[in-house]
Tab-separated table of C-alpha atoms in Angstrom:
chain	number	residue	atom	x	y	z
A	236	MET	CA	-5.042	-4.044	34.389
A	237	ASN	CA	-1.586	-4.716	33.149
A	238	ALA	CA	-0.903	-7.554	30.791
A	239	PRO	CA	1.538	-10.055	32.225
A	240	VAL	CA	5.043	-10.086	30.820
A	241	ARG	CA	6.085	-13.486	29.748
A	242	SER	CA	9.726	-14.581	30.321
A	243	ASN	CA	9.745	-16.985	27.303
A	244	PRO	CA	9.837	-15.692	23.807
A	245	PRO	CA	6.430	-15.938	21.973
A	246	PRO	CA	5.972	-18.406	19.103
A	247	VAL	CA	7.178	-16.919	15.830
A	248	ILE	CA	7.238	-18.056	12.234
A	249	LYS	CA	10.776	-19.101	11.480
A	250	SER	CA	10.548	-17.652	8.026
A	251	ALA	CA	8.638	-14.426	9.114
A	252	HIS	CA	11.472	-12.263	7.615
A	253	GLY	CA	11.396	-14.089	4.357
A	254	ILE	CA	7.481	-13.776	4.239
A	255	GLY	CA	7.830	-10.097	4.887
A	256	VAL	CA	10.455	-9.675	2.043
A	257	VAL	CA	8.202	-11.601	-0.436
A	258	CYS	CA	5.299	-9.287	0.417
A	259	GLY	CA	7.430	-6.162	0.244
A	260	LEU	CA	8.769	-6.984	-3.122
A	261	ALA	CA	5.276	-8.060	-4.417
A	262	ALA	CA	3.844	-4.930	-3.104
A	263	GLY	CA	6.382	-2.976	-5.302
A	264	VAL	CA	5.257	-4.862	-8.254
A	265	TRP	CA	1.558	-3.998	-7.868
A	266	LEU	CA	2.035	-0.521	-6.648
A	267	GLY	CA	4.139	0.392	-9.589
A	268	ALA	CA	1.512	-1.014	-11.941
A	269	ALA	CA	-1.297	0.945	-10.381
A	270	GLU	CA	-0.131	4.070	-12.160
A	271	ALA	CA	-0.533	2.362	-15.580
A	272	PRO	CA	-4.391	2.649	-15.862
A	273	THR	CA	-4.419	6.325	-14.861
A	274	LYS	CA	-2.008	7.016	-17.773
A	275	LEU	CA	-4.967	6.278	-19.974
A	276	VAL	CA	-6.987	9.148	-18.502
A	277	ASN	CA	-6.563	12.593	-19.909
A	278	SER	CA	-9.908	14.019	-18.885
A	279	GLY	CA	-9.663	17.524	-17.453
A	280	LEU	CA	-11.260	16.180	-14.239
A	281	SER	CA	-10.177	17.892	-11.101
A	282	PRO	CA	-7.607	16.256	-8.752
A	283	TYR	CA	-10.419	15.740	-6.119
A	284	ALA	CA	-12.640	14.011	-8.747
A	285	ILE	CA	-9.772	11.805	-9.911
A	286	SER	CA	-8.849	10.840	-6.319
A	287	LEU	CA	-12.500	10.095	-5.457
A	288	CYS	CA	-12.907	7.746	-8.444
A	289	MET	CA	-9.584	5.882	-7.487
A	290	VAL	CA	-10.800	5.609	-3.885
A	291	ALA	CA	-14.209	4.214	-5.158
A	292	GLY	CA	-12.121	1.499	-6.799
A	293	VAL	CA	-10.063	1.021	-3.610
A	294	PHE	CA	-13.341	0.775	-1.609
A	295	THR	CA	-14.609	-2.004	-3.831
A	296	ALA	CA	-11.457	-3.832	-3.745
A	297	ARG	CA	-10.867	-3.455	-0.085
A	298	TRP	CA	-14.123	-5.196	0.760
A	299	THR	CA	-13.718	-7.826	-1.903
A	300	PHE	CA	-10.457	-9.227	-1.107
A	301	PRO	CA	-11.034	-9.650	2.673
A	302	THR	CA	-14.492	-11.281	1.809
A	303	LEU	CA	-12.796	-13.532	-0.684
A	304	LEU	CA	-9.934	-14.685	1.570
A	305	LYS	CA	-11.521	-14.804	5.102
A	306	GLY	CA	-15.218	-14.023	4.934
A	307	THR	CA	-16.975	-11.040	6.704
A	308	ARG	CA	-17.727	-13.089	9.700
A	309	GLN	CA	-14.074	-13.618	10.559
A	310	VAL	CA	-13.341	-9.935	9.873
A	311	PHE	CA	-16.300	-8.697	12.107
A	312	ALA	CA	-15.108	-11.310	14.877
A	313	ASP	CA	-11.548	-9.771	14.521
A	314	LEU	CA	-12.867	-6.172	14.768
A	315	ALA	CA	-15.041	-7.026	17.787
A	316	GLU	CA	-11.726	-8.140	19.629
A	317	SER	CA	-9.998	-4.898	18.766
A	318	LYS	CA	-12.712	-2.211	19.040
A	319	HIS	CA	-10.071	0.347	20.163
A	320	LEU	CA	-8.363	0.050	16.786
A	321	ILE	CA	-11.404	0.905	14.736
A	322	PRO	CA	-10.929	4.770	15.070
A	323	ILE	CA	-7.227	4.317	14.370
A	324	ALA	CA	-8.021	2.487	11.139
A	325	VAL	CA	-10.465	5.251	10.097
A	326	LEU	CA	-7.752	7.881	10.789
A	327	ALA	CA	-5.348	5.954	8.579
A	328	GLY	CA	-7.781	5.911	5.803
A	329	MET	CA	-8.244	9.627	6.145
A	330	LEU	CA	-4.551	10.246	6.002
A	331	TRP	CA	-4.240	8.054	2.855
A	332	ALA	CA	-7.128	9.841	1.031
A	333	VAL	CA	-5.555	13.341	1.690
A	334	ALA	CA	-2.166	12.112	0.671
A	335	ASN	CA	-3.622	10.577	-2.509
A	336	THR	CA	-5.263	13.774	-3.382
A	337	LEU	CA	-1.944	15.587	-2.854
A	338	THR	CA	-0.203	13.247	-5.203
A	339	VAL	CA	-2.613	14.101	-8.088
A	340	PHE	CA	-2.063	17.830	-7.583
A	341	ALA	CA	1.734	17.103	-7.585
A	342	ILE	CA	1.521	15.100	-10.822
A	343	ARG	CA	-0.623	17.878	-12.320
A	344	ASP	CA	1.934	20.599	-11.382
A	345	VAL	CA	5.389	19.056	-11.662
A	346	GLY	CA	4.784	15.783	-13.545
A	347	LEU	CA	5.050	12.076	-12.324
A	348	ALA	CA	8.790	11.984	-12.849
A	349	ILE	CA	9.462	14.725	-10.208
A	350	ALA	CA	6.524	13.864	-7.901
A	351	PHE	CA	6.967	10.144	-7.602
A	352	PRO	CA	10.507	10.328	-6.056
A	353	LEU	CA	9.555	13.096	-3.711
A	354	TRP	CA	6.645	11.215	-2.165
A	355	ASN	CA	8.632	8.039	-1.952
A	356	THR	CA	10.823	9.578	0.749
A	357	ASN	CA	7.938	8.287	3.052
A	358	SER	CA	10.236	5.342	3.646
A	359	LEU	CA	12.743	7.588	5.590
A	360	ILE	CA	9.730	9.080	7.607
A	361	GLY	CA	8.646	5.507	8.302
A	362	ILE	CA	11.989	4.408	9.649
A	363	LEU	CA	12.003	7.358	11.981
A	364	TRP	CA	8.590	6.763	13.349
A	365	GLY	CA	9.258	2.954	13.632
A	366	ARG	CA	12.252	3.735	15.744
A	367	LEU	CA	10.689	6.366	18.026
A	368	LEU	CA	7.363	4.731	18.605
A	369	PHE	CA	7.818	0.924	18.236
A	370	GLY	CA	11.456	0.362	19.110
A	371	GLU	CA	12.321	-0.783	15.605
A	372	LEU	CA	16.085	-1.202	15.149
A	373	LYS	CA	16.594	-0.868	18.884
A	374	GLY	CA	19.057	-3.388	19.951
A	375	ALA	CA	19.963	-4.103	16.192
A	376	SER	CA	23.528	-4.656	15.132
A	377	ARG	CA	25.420	-1.802	13.535
A	378	ILE	CA	25.598	-3.726	10.269
A	379	ASN	CA	21.760	-4.116	10.317
A	380	ILE	CA	21.122	-0.631	11.096
A	381	ALA	CA	23.506	0.408	8.153
A	382	LYS	CA	21.710	-1.988	5.857
A	383	VAL	CA	18.228	-0.668	6.634
A	384	VAL	CA	19.120	3.090	6.645
A	385	LEU	CA	21.583	3.007	3.720
A	386	GLY	CA	19.359	0.589	1.812
A	387	ALA	CA	16.342	2.952	2.208
A	388	LEU	CA	18.490	6.041	1.149
A	389	ALA	CA	19.752	4.073	-1.903
A	390	ILE	CA	16.123	3.227	-2.941
A	391	VAL	CA	15.208	6.977	-2.484
A	392	ALA	CA	18.272	7.980	-4.516
A	393	ALA	CA	17.454	5.525	-7.232
A	394	ALA	CA	13.861	6.805	-7.288
A	395	VAL	CA	15.208	10.224	-8.138
A	396	MET	CA	17.385	8.969	-10.844
A	397	LEU	CA	14.621	6.932	-12.391
A	398	GLY	CA	12.247	9.924	-12.117
A	399	PHE	CA	14.620	12.248	-13.789
A	400	SER	CA	15.367	9.780	-16.546
A	401	THR	CA	11.887	10.331	-18.024
A	402	ILE	CA	12.518	14.125	-18.260
A	403	HIS	CA	13.685	15.118	-21.689
A	404	THR	CA	15.006	18.489	-22.690
A	405	GLY	CA	12.263	18.869	-25.330
A	406	GLY	CA	9.334	18.724	-23.068
A	407	ALA	CA	7.688	21.604	-20.988
A	408	HIS	CA	7.670	21.060	-17.326
A	409	ASN	CA	6.072	23.285	-14.785
A	410	ARG	CA	8.188	23.018	-11.775
A	411	ALA	CA	5.601	24.857	-9.551
A	412	VAL	CA	6.446	25.245	-5.802
A	413	GLY	CA	2.845	24.098	-5.072
A	414	GLY	CA	3.508	20.760	-6.812
A	415	VAL	CA	6.719	19.972	-5.029
A	416	LEU	CA	4.984	21.005	-1.577
A	417	ALA	CA	2.114	18.754	-2.497
A	418	ALA	CA	4.413	15.705	-3.075
A	419	ILE	CA	6.385	16.463	0.187
A	420	GLY	CA	3.063	16.687	1.939
A	421	ALA	CA	1.944	13.278	0.589
A	422	SER	CA	5.277	11.874	1.865
A	423	LEU	CA	4.780	13.236	5.291
A	424	LEU	CA	1.200	11.745	5.581
A	425	TRP	CA	2.023	8.466	3.921
A	426	GLY	CA	5.066	8.066	6.201
A	427	THR	CA	2.831	8.869	9.176
A	428	MET	CA	0.103	6.728	8.047
A	429	TYR	CA	2.130	3.604	8.826
A	430	ILE	CA	2.002	4.316	12.508
A	431	PRO	CA	-1.618	3.093	12.723
A	432	TYR	CA	-0.846	0.147	10.523
A	433	ARG	CA	2.027	-0.922	12.950
A	434	LYS	CA	-0.072	-0.210	16.055
A	435	ALA	CA	-2.870	-2.473	14.700
A	436	TYR	CA	-0.584	-5.403	14.060
A	437	ILE	CA	1.127	-5.362	17.277
A	438	SER	CA	-2.201	-5.293	18.928
A	439	GLY	CA	-3.332	-8.504	17.200
A	440	MET	CA	-5.543	-7.226	14.429
A	441	ASN	CA	-5.496	-9.102	11.095
A	442	PRO	CA	-4.421	-6.907	8.025
A	443	LEU	CA	-7.462	-7.866	6.077
A	444	SER	CA	-9.685	-6.682	8.923
A	445	PHE	CA	-7.635	-3.439	9.223
A	446	VAL	CA	-8.030	-2.424	5.550
A	447	THR	CA	-11.858	-3.155	5.756
A	448	VAL	CA	-12.232	-0.240	8.220
A	449	PHE	CA	-9.365	1.835	6.791
A	450	THR	CA	-11.426	2.158	3.532
A	451	ILE	CA	-14.429	3.884	5.345
A	452	GLY	CA	-11.974	6.818	6.369
A	453	GLU	CA	-10.784	6.771	2.723
A	454	LEU	CA	-14.122	7.055	1.021
A	455	GLY	CA	-15.611	9.394	3.694
A	456	THR	CA	-12.798	11.781	3.418
A	457	MET	CA	-12.878	11.909	-0.326
A	458	VAL	CA	-16.634	12.630	-0.551
A	459	ALA	CA	-16.156	15.360	2.063
A	460	LEU	CA	-13.334	16.897	-0.026
A	461	VAL	CA	-15.296	16.851	-3.180
A	462	LEU	CA	-18.444	18.330	-1.519
A	463	ALA	CA	-16.401	21.051	0.228
A	464	LEU	CA	-13.721	21.945	-2.345
A	465	ASP	CA	-14.864	20.751	-5.760
A	466	GLY	CA	-18.382	22.119	-6.427
A	467	GLY	CA	-20.578	20.221	-3.816
A	468	THR	CA	-23.342	18.175	-5.126
A	469	LYS	CA	-22.947	19.831	-8.434
A	470	ALA	CA	-19.451	18.576	-8.908
A	471	ALA	CA	-18.852	17.470	-12.498
A	472	VAL	CA	-17.863	13.947	-11.319
A	473	PHE	CA	-21.501	13.402	-10.094
A	474	HIS	CA	-23.279	14.564	-13.140
A	475	SER	CA	-21.021	14.494	-16.264
A	476	GLY	CA	-21.791	11.755	-18.636
A	477	GLU	CA	-18.681	12.634	-20.578
A	478	THR	CA	-16.530	11.231	-17.896
A	479	ARG	CA	-18.356	7.900	-17.619
A	480	HIS	CA	-15.865	6.177	-20.007
A	481	LEU	CA	-12.954	7.100	-17.805
A	482	LEU	CA	-14.195	5.718	-14.571
A	483	PHE	CA	-13.175	2.086	-15.423
A	484	TRP	CA	-9.543	3.089	-15.776
A	485	LEU	CA	-9.635	5.031	-12.499
A	486	PHE	CA	-11.333	2.145	-10.638
A	487	LEU	CA	-8.949	-0.332	-12.067
A	488	GLY	CA	-6.048	1.914	-10.850
A	489	GLY	CA	-7.511	1.917	-7.364
A	490	PHE	CA	-8.033	-1.890	-7.551
A	491	VAL	CA	-4.614	-2.673	-8.518
A	492	TRP	CA	-3.138	-0.351	-5.899
A	493	VAL	CA	-5.129	-2.244	-3.204
A	494	VAL	CA	-3.533	-5.548	-4.239
A	495	GLY	CA	-0.084	-3.989	-3.637
A	496	ASP	CA	-1.188	-2.357	-0.528
A	497	LEU	CA	-2.464	-5.628	1.018
A	498	PHE	CA	0.926	-7.194	0.373
A	499	GLN	CA	2.466	-4.039	1.857
A	500	GLN	CA	0.338	-4.483	4.926
A	501	PHE	CA	1.690	-7.868	5.591
A	502	ALA	CA	5.233	-6.718	4.774
A	503	THR	CA	4.718	-4.014	7.505
A	504	LYS	CA	3.403	-6.650	9.932
A	505	TYR	CA	6.298	-9.231	9.500
A	506	LEU	CA	9.136	-6.756	8.833
A	507	GLY	CA	8.254	-3.523	10.513
A	508	ILE	CA	7.807	-0.049	9.048
A	509	GLY	CA	11.559	0.555	8.522
A	510	ARG	CA	12.089	-2.485	6.489
A	511	GLY	CA	8.610	-3.114	4.844
A	512	ILE	CA	8.210	0.485	3.259
A	513	PRO	CA	11.663	0.687	1.535
A	514	LEU	CA	11.002	-2.706	-0.188
A	515	SER	CA	7.557	-1.690	-1.422
A	516	ASN	CA	8.930	1.688	-2.687
A	517	THR	CA	10.732	-0.357	-5.319
A	518	ASN	CA	7.390	0.379	-7.124
A	519	GLN	CA	9.237	3.170	-8.738
A	520	MET	CA	11.232	0.743	-10.930
A	521	TRP	CA	8.121	-1.139	-11.953
A	522	GLY	CA	6.200	2.135	-12.644
A	523	LEU	CA	9.078	3.117	-14.898
A	524	ALA	CA	8.909	-0.324	-16.680
A	525	TRP	CA	5.341	0.295	-17.559
A	526	GLY	CA	5.980	3.840	-18.758
A	527	ALA	CA	9.041	2.966	-20.882
A	528	LEU	CA	8.157	-0.493	-22.179
A	529	VAL	CA	4.399	-0.133	-22.655
A	530	PHE	CA	3.882	3.619	-23.273
A	531	GLY	CA	7.277	4.353	-24.895
A	532	GLU	CA	8.323	7.117	-22.526
A	533	LEU	CA	11.996	6.593	-23.188
A	534	ALA	CA	11.704	6.137	-26.866
A	535	HIS	CA	13.300	9.465	-27.657
A	536	ALA	CA	15.671	9.515	-24.616
A	537	ASP	CA	19.329	10.333	-25.201
A	538	ALA	CA	22.256	8.191	-23.886
A	539	ALA	CA	22.463	10.173	-20.614
A	540	HIS	CA	18.769	9.436	-19.640
A	541	ARG	CA	19.181	5.783	-20.516
A	542	LEU	CA	22.380	5.563	-18.342
A	543	LEU	CA	20.205	7.137	-15.515
A	544	VAL	CA	17.806	4.278	-15.968
A	545	LEU	CA	20.478	1.635	-15.780
A	546	ILE	CA	22.200	3.256	-12.877
A	547	GLY	CA	19.038	4.007	-10.970
A	548	SER	CA	17.795	0.345	-11.476
A	549	LEU	CA	21.227	-1.156	-10.203
A	550	VAL	CA	21.188	1.223	-7.158
A	551	MET	CA	17.550	0.335	-6.355
A	552	ILE	CA	18.313	-3.371	-6.541
A	553	CYS	CA	21.330	-2.949	-4.278
A	554	GLY	CA	19.117	-0.965	-1.717
A	555	ALA	CA	16.525	-3.680	-1.820
A	556	LEU	CA	19.106	-6.411	-1.264
A	557	ALA	CA	20.556	-4.379	1.702
A	558	VAL	CA	17.122	-4.308	3.468
A	559	THR	CA	16.308	-7.867	2.459
A	560	THR	CA	19.457	-9.134	4.153
A	561	ALA	CA	18.954	-7.094	7.303
A	562	VAL	CA	17.457	-9.932	9.390
A	563	ALA	CA	16.457	-8.872	12.950
A	564	THR	CA	18.525	-10.273	15.615
A	565	GLU	CA	17.230	-11.721	18.993
A	566	LYS	CA	18.017	-8.492	20.830
A	567	GLU	CA	15.999	-6.476	18.378
A	568	ARG	CA	13.173	-8.908	18.362
A	569	GLY	CA	13.233	-8.562	22.213
A	570	SER	CA	12.781	-4.686	21.830
A	571	MET	CA	9.762	-5.424	19.575
A	572	ARG	CA	8.262	-7.780	22.281
A	573	GLU	CA	8.502	-4.960	24.672
A	574	ALA	CA	6.501	-2.725	22.452
A	575	LEU	CA	3.860	-5.405	22.061
A	576	VAL	CA	3.672	-5.956	25.920
A	577	ARG	CA	3.093	-2.134	26.279
A	578	GLU	CA	0.115	-2.351	23.856
A	579	CYS	CA	-1.315	-5.228	25.859
A	580	ALA	CA	-0.948	-3.368	29.022
A	581	ARG	CA	-2.475	-0.073	27.577
A	582	TYR	CA	-5.553	-1.742	26.261
A	583	ASP	CA	-5.878	-4.712	28.530
A	584	LEU	CA	-5.371	-7.220	25.846
A	585	ASP	CA	-4.743	-10.863	26.131
A	586	TYR	CA	-1.022	-11.373	25.877
A	587	ASP	CA	-1.102	-14.845	24.531
A	588	ARG	CA	-3.771	-14.173	21.767
A	589	VAL	CA	-1.970	-11.044	20.659
A	590	MET	CA	1.410	-12.881	20.454
A	591	LYS	CA	-0.016	-15.626	18.443
A	592	SER	CA	-1.755	-13.230	15.988
A	593	TYR	CA	1.546	-11.345	15.678
A	594	ALA	CA	3.392	-14.543	14.943
A	595	GLY	CA	0.898	-15.226	12.153
A	596	GLU	CA	-1.029	-18.022	13.804
A	597	SER	CA	-4.873	-18.389	13.045
A	598	PRO	CA	-7.044	-16.716	15.839
A	599	ALA	CA	-8.780	-19.009	18.353
A	600	THR	CA	-11.959	-17.355	17.397
A	601	THR	CA	-11.755	-18.641	13.655
A	602	ILE	CA	-15.276	-18.752	12.186
A	603	GLU	CA	-15.769	-21.271	9.420
A	604	GLY	CA	-18.118	-20.904	6.434
A	605	ARG	CA	-19.467	-17.905	4.616
A	606	SER	CA	-22.738	-15.918	4.724
A	607	TRP	CA	-24.980	-15.061	1.861
A	608	TRP	CA	-23.890	-11.491	1.987
A	609	ASP	CA	-20.230	-12.499	1.257
A	610	TYR	CA	-21.361	-13.802	-2.125
A	611	ALA	CA	-23.445	-10.700	-2.581
A	612	ILE	CA	-20.343	-8.530	-2.003
A	613	LEU	CA	-18.316	-10.556	-4.504
A	614	ALA	CA	-21.167	-10.421	-7.074
A	615	THR	CA	-21.592	-6.611	-6.596
A	616	ALA	CA	-17.908	-6.091	-7.267
A	617	VAL	CA	-17.981	-8.082	-10.440
A	618	VAL	CA	-21.130	-6.320	-11.650
A	619	VAL	CA	-19.602	-2.879	-11.075
A	620	PHE	CA	-16.456	-3.699	-13.072
A	621	VAL	CA	-18.449	-5.330	-15.797
A	622	TRP	CA	-20.768	-2.175	-16.142
A	623	LEU	CA	-17.863	0.220	-15.988
A	624	GLY	CA	-15.892	-1.836	-18.551
A	625	MET	CA	-18.984	-1.831	-20.860
A	626	ASN	CA	-18.820	2.029	-20.778
A	627	ALA	CA	-15.132	2.243	-21.090
A	628	ARG	CA	-13.146	3.373	-24.084
A	629	VAL	CA	-9.563	2.668	-24.839
A	630	PRO	CA	-7.892	5.954	-25.691
A	631	GLU	CA	-5.965	6.189	-28.901
A	632	LEU	CA	-2.659	5.892	-27.216
A	633	ALA	CA	0.329	3.981	-28.569
A	634	MET	CA	1.019	0.973	-26.513
A	635	ASN	CA	3.186	-2.155	-26.900
A	636	TYR	CA	0.786	-5.008	-26.119
A	637	ALA	CA	3.609	-7.557	-26.062
A	638	TRP	CA	4.972	-5.857	-23.056
A	639	VAL	CA	1.675	-5.395	-21.573
A	640	GLY	CA	1.204	-9.268	-21.711
A	641	VAL	CA	4.795	-9.747	-20.106
A	642	LEU	CA	4.140	-7.345	-17.255
A	643	ALA	CA	0.604	-8.480	-16.555
A	644	ALA	CA	2.040	-12.049	-16.431
A	645	ILE	CA	4.703	-10.865	-13.772
A	646	LEU	CA	1.757	-9.253	-11.863
A	647	VAL	CA	-0.234	-12.399	-11.803
A	648	ALA	CA	2.854	-14.596	-10.966
A	649	SER	CA	3.913	-12.294	-8.017
A	650	ALA	CA	0.336	-12.167	-6.546
A	651	ALA	CA	-0.254	-15.854	-6.971
A	652	GLY	CA	3.184	-16.689	-5.364
A	653	CYS	CA	2.825	-14.224	-2.441
A	654	THR	CA	-0.800	-15.365	-1.865
A	655	TRP	CA	0.202	-19.031	-1.863
A	656	ILE	CA	3.031	-18.356	0.676
A	657	LEU	CA	0.770	-16.181	2.951
A	658	GLY	CA	-2.025	-18.789	2.821
A	659	LYS	CA	0.267	-21.791	3.372
A	660	THR	CA	2.405	-20.312	6.316
A	661	THR	CA	-0.024	-17.879	7.906
A	662	HIS	CA	-3.572	-18.545	6.605
A	663	PHE	CA	-3.659	-14.853	5.941
A	664	SER	CA	-3.284	-14.058	9.624
């Protein structure tokens, strides 16, 4: 049965574009900071083991935050209304897990400075998929198309400049072809991963519900990769007591990444793939801030490398401003409504419910109250981190703790501000 097409535009949040922009920029702050805890790990663990530990932290966070904000009853009610999206969410998690593992290989072989800009080209792949599959930028004015495309290109170019600013002539760098190919593979997978994201949101699924299922694909895939390619049940990550003190930092990296990804999910919902991904890819600038200000990566940089930092930062800011000001016109929003109607017709969805959900309104099936297991989930997450923290050791690594405080304050402020806006305007819908 085909969903009826409405002649009137659906209800939309007047500030949907602004909400998406705030979420995209907050995502960049947190995704950039996610690399900081992993800098404390120099363990000799295999890329599969490192990725598995990070995904375990991701799994813990992905169940904790939806439980904290909505409660599992609401999450399960949302999933029950969108059963067809569950396999898609699991597939997206599988893509993420493989991509994340490839980034570990890339960092090992060519270094973060080269790998990071390469996999951040996923924004260009996202723009392509958004246009081909969901009609993004269809009907957009030429000026908006230019802002989005050129803004995304500027952010990628700036990422390259910022990446190379951390390469110094005195260091040894293995520019292995395999590492470059791994980074490119991660870019392709992460750019493609946003297809399930966007499909879920134009079908009315809440981002918090989507990520809950998403993480099952992540964790299952990483366990399978370790069992198949990293020693099976005898893998060091399962047995070595020498790595126990490292787990907290890898868990923390995954946990911080999830906060950024949740904001990225809402940015993708309210801005689309083409606008949301480039904004979140400003994480390169924040990652460099942690590296340079906290870990002193530019302490011995020459004038040329410092100039690259300045120019790259300015170019990235200009690119982000271009994407930020590309507000969709009514004609472009009409193209997006057509994509939504196609989804309703394909899966026999209730058009009015999906439209209200897409616009950020709370679902009609809102379930109040929490169950005992919600508190059990939150308590378990706290116990896990306390236990890991008690077994953790801070490596003997020079850090500027004043800048740690400043950047941590920015993290907290960005999360608090974005969470307040989402809660006030959409109730996290």
